[in-house]
């Protein structure tokens, strides 16, 4: 029996060693699993932080685009308000030219004088209304030629004046505030 007892003790010792080994391996596997889970969580956190950063950048870009669009719309509204009369005044410039031509005619009869005074009143009223909207006459005669506001259609030679000076204005030019509606047609000294 003693051999049997020794065998049994040896078996129990071997089983105990195996169990200890198995327990140690299980503990190591659990630690590895825990590390793997921890690493997975860290990776997930890093991924979420990256996504958050991308969304924050996207949000900032969208906000900047929105602010730019709002600023452009505000500038467009201001320009629209500032130049609201541009189309109307541009269309009425030929009427203004015709009124000025009518006022250049000399009249002698009483009926013609009455008609002349009526045209003169309409012209003055028209000019005042246009000035209130910001219409300005572009100065031309005697001024230095400026291609941004003058359109040279002729050249003349006048020895009394400097080169590049406007000698005659053939058609008046007009500006609406700071925008040229129609350049002055001029004759320039050579």
C-alpha positions as CSV (number, residue, x, y, z in Angstrom):
1,X,0.0,0.0,0.0
2,X,2.7,2.2,0.5
3,X,3.5,2.1,-3.1
4,X,-0.1,2.9,-3.9
5,X,-0.1,5.7,-1.4
6,X,3.1,7.0,-3.0
7,X,1.6,6.8,-6.4
8,X,-1.5,8.5,-5.3
9,X,0.5,11.2,-3.7
10,X,2.5,11.6,-6.8
11,X,-0.6,11.8,-8.9
12,X,-2.1,14.3,-6.5
13,X,1.1,16.4,-6.7
14,X,1.1,16.1,-10.5
15,X,-2.5,17.1,-10.6
16,X,-1.8,20.0,-8.2
17,X,1.1,21.1,-10.4
18,X,-1.0,20.9,-13.5
19,X,-3.8,22.9,-11.8
20,X,-1.3,25.5,-10.7
21,X,0.2,25.6,-14.2
22,X,-3.3,25.8,-15.7
23,X,-4.3,28.5,-13.2
24,X,-1.2,30.5,-14.0
25,X,-1.8,30.1,-17.7
26,X,-5.5,31.1,-17.2
27,X,-4.4,34.1,-15.2
28,X,-1.9,35.1,-17.9
29,X,-4.6,34.6,-20.6
30,X,-7.0,36.8,-18.6
31,X,-4.3,39.5,-18.3
32,X,-3.7,39.3,-22.0
33,X,-7.4,39.5,-22.6
34,X,-7.6,42.4,-20.2
35,X,-4.8,44.1,-22.0
36,X,-6.4,43.4,-25.3
37,X,-9.7,44.9,-24.1
38,X,-7.8,47.9,-22.7
39,X,-5.9,48.3,-26.0
40,X,-9.2,48.0,-27.9
41,X,-10.7,50.7,-25.7
42,X,-7.7,52.9,-26.2
43,X,-8.0,52.4,-30.0
44,X,-11.7,53.1,-29.9
45,X,-11.1,56.3,-27.9
46,X,-8.4,57.4,-30.4
47,X,-10.8,56.7,-33.2
48,X,-13.6,58.7,-31.6
49,X,-11.2,61.6,-30.8
50,X,-10.2,61.7,-34.5
51,X,-13.8,61.7,-35.6
52,X,-14.6,64.4,-33.1
53,X,-11.7,66.5,-34.4
54,X,-12.9,66.0,-38.0
55,X,-16.5,67.0,-37.1
56,X,-15.2,70.1,-35.2
57,X,-13.1,71.1,-38.3
58,X,-16.2,70.5,-40.5
59,X,-18.3,72.6,-38.2
60,X,-15.8,75.5,-38.2
61,X,-15.6,75.4,-42.0
62,X,-19.3,75.5,-42.3
63,X,-19.6,78.3,-39.9
64,X,-16.9,80.3,-41.8
65,X,-18.8,79.6,-45.0
66,X,-22.0,80.8,-43.4
67,X,-20.4,83.9,-42.1
68,X,-18.9,84.7,-45.5
69,X,-22.2,84.1,-47.2
70,X,-24.0,86.4,-44.7
71,X,-21.4,89.1,-45.3
72,X,-21.7,88.8,-49.1
73,X,-25.4,89.0,-48.8
74,X,-25.1,92.1,-46.6
75,X,-22.8,93.7,-49.1
76,X,-25.1,92.8,-52.0
77,X,-28.1,94.3,-50.2
78,X,-26.1,97.5,-49.5
79,X,-25.0,97.7,-53.1
80,X,-28.5,97.0,-54.3
81,X,-29.8,99.8,-52.1
82,X,-27.1,102.2,-53.0
83,X,-27.5,101.6,-56.8
84,X,-31.3,100.9,-56.8
85,X,-31.9,103.8,-59.3
86,X,-29.2,102.8,-61.7
87,X,-31.4,101.1,-64.3
88,X,-34.0,103.8,-64.2
89,X,-31.5,106.7,-64.5
90,X,-29.6,104.9,-67.3
91,X,-32.9,104.6,-69.2
92,X,-33.8,108.2,-68.6
93,X,-30.4,109.7,-69.7
94,X,-31.7,110.0,-73.4
95,X,-34.7,111.9,-72.0
96,X,-32.4,114.2,-70.2
97,X,-30.3,114.8,-73.3
98,X,-33.5,115.6,-75.3
99,X,-34.6,118.1,-72.7
100,X,-31.2,119.8,-72.8
101,X,-31.4,120.0,-76.6
102,X,-34.9,121.5,-76.3
103,X,-33.6,124.2,-74.0
104,X,-30.9,125.1,-76.5
105,X,-33.4,126.2,-79.1
106,X,-34.0,130.0,-79.2
107,X,-37.6,131.1,-79.1
108,X,-39.2,134.4,-80.0
109,X,-43.0,134.0,-80.0
110,X,-45.1,134.1,-76.8
111,X,-46.4,130.6,-77.2
112,X,-42.8,129.3,-77.7
113,X,-41.6,131.1,-74.6
114,X,-44.4,129.5,-72.6
115,X,-43.5,126.1,-73.9
116,X,-39.8,126.8,-73.2
117,X,-40.5,127.8,-69.6
118,X,-42.6,124.6,-69.1
119,X,-39.7,122.4,-70.5
120,X,-37.3,124.3,-68.3
121,X,-39.4,123.6,-65.2
122,X,-39.6,119.9,-66.1
123,X,-35.9,119.8,-66.7
124,X,-35.1,121.4,-63.3
125,X,-37.4,119.1,-61.5
126,X,-35.9,116.1,-63.3
127,X,-32.4,117.2,-62.4
128,X,-33.3,117.7,-58.7
129,X,-34.9,114.3,-58.5
130,X,-31.9,112.7,-60.2
131,X,-29.5,114.5,-57.9
132,X,-31.4,113.2,-54.8
133,X,-30.8,109.7,-56.1
134,X,-27.1,110.4,-56.5
135,X,-26.8,111.4,-60.2
136,X,-23.8,113.6,-60.9
137,X,-22.5,115.2,-64.1
138,X,-19.0,114.2,-65.0
139,X,-16.8,117.3,-65.5
140,X,-15.2,117.2,-68.9
141,X,-14.3,120.5,-70.7
142,X,-10.9,121.8,-69.6
143,X,-10.2,118.7,-67.5
144,X,-7.3,116.3,-68.1
145,X,-8.5,113.2,-70.1
146,X,-9.4,110.3,-67.8
147,X,-10.2,107.1,-69.6
148,X,-12.3,105.9,-66.7
149,X,-14.9,108.7,-67.1
150,X,-14.2,110.1,-70.6
151,X,-14.6,108.5,-74.0
152,X,-12.4,110.2,-76.6
153,X,-14.1,110.2,-80.0
154,X,-12.0,112.9,-81.6
155,X,-8.6,114.6,-81.4
156,X,-8.0,118.2,-82.1
157,X,-5.0,120.4,-82.1
158,X,-5.1,123.6,-80.0
159,X,-1.7,125.2,-79.4
160,X,-3.1,127.2,-76.5
161,X,-3.9,124.1,-74.4
162,X,-1.8,121.3,-73.1
163,X,-1.8,117.8,-74.6
164,X,-4.3,115.4,-73.1
165,X,-6.8,118.2,-72.1
166,X,-10.5,117.8,-73.0
167,X,-11.3,120.6,-75.5
168,X,-15.0,119.9,-76.1
169,X,-17.7,117.8,-74.6
170,X,-19.8,116.2,-77.3
171,X,-22.2,114.4,-74.9
172,X,-22.4,114.7,-71.1
173,X,-21.4,111.9,-69.0
174,X,-23.0,110.9,-65.7
175,X,-22.1,109.0,-62.5
176,X,-24.4,107.4,-60.0
177,X,-22.6,108.0,-56.7
178,X,-19.2,106.4,-57.5
179,X,-20.3,104.3,-60.6
180,X,-20.1,105.6,-64.1
181,X,-23.5,105.3,-65.9
182,X,-22.3,106.8,-69.1
183,X,-18.8,108.3,-69.9
184,X,-18.5,111.8,-71.4
185,X,-17.9,111.7,-75.1
186,X,-15.1,114.2,-75.6
187,X,-12.6,115.7,-78.1
188,X,-9.1,115.7,-76.7
189,X,-6.1,118.0,-77.5
190,X,-3.2,116.1,-79.2
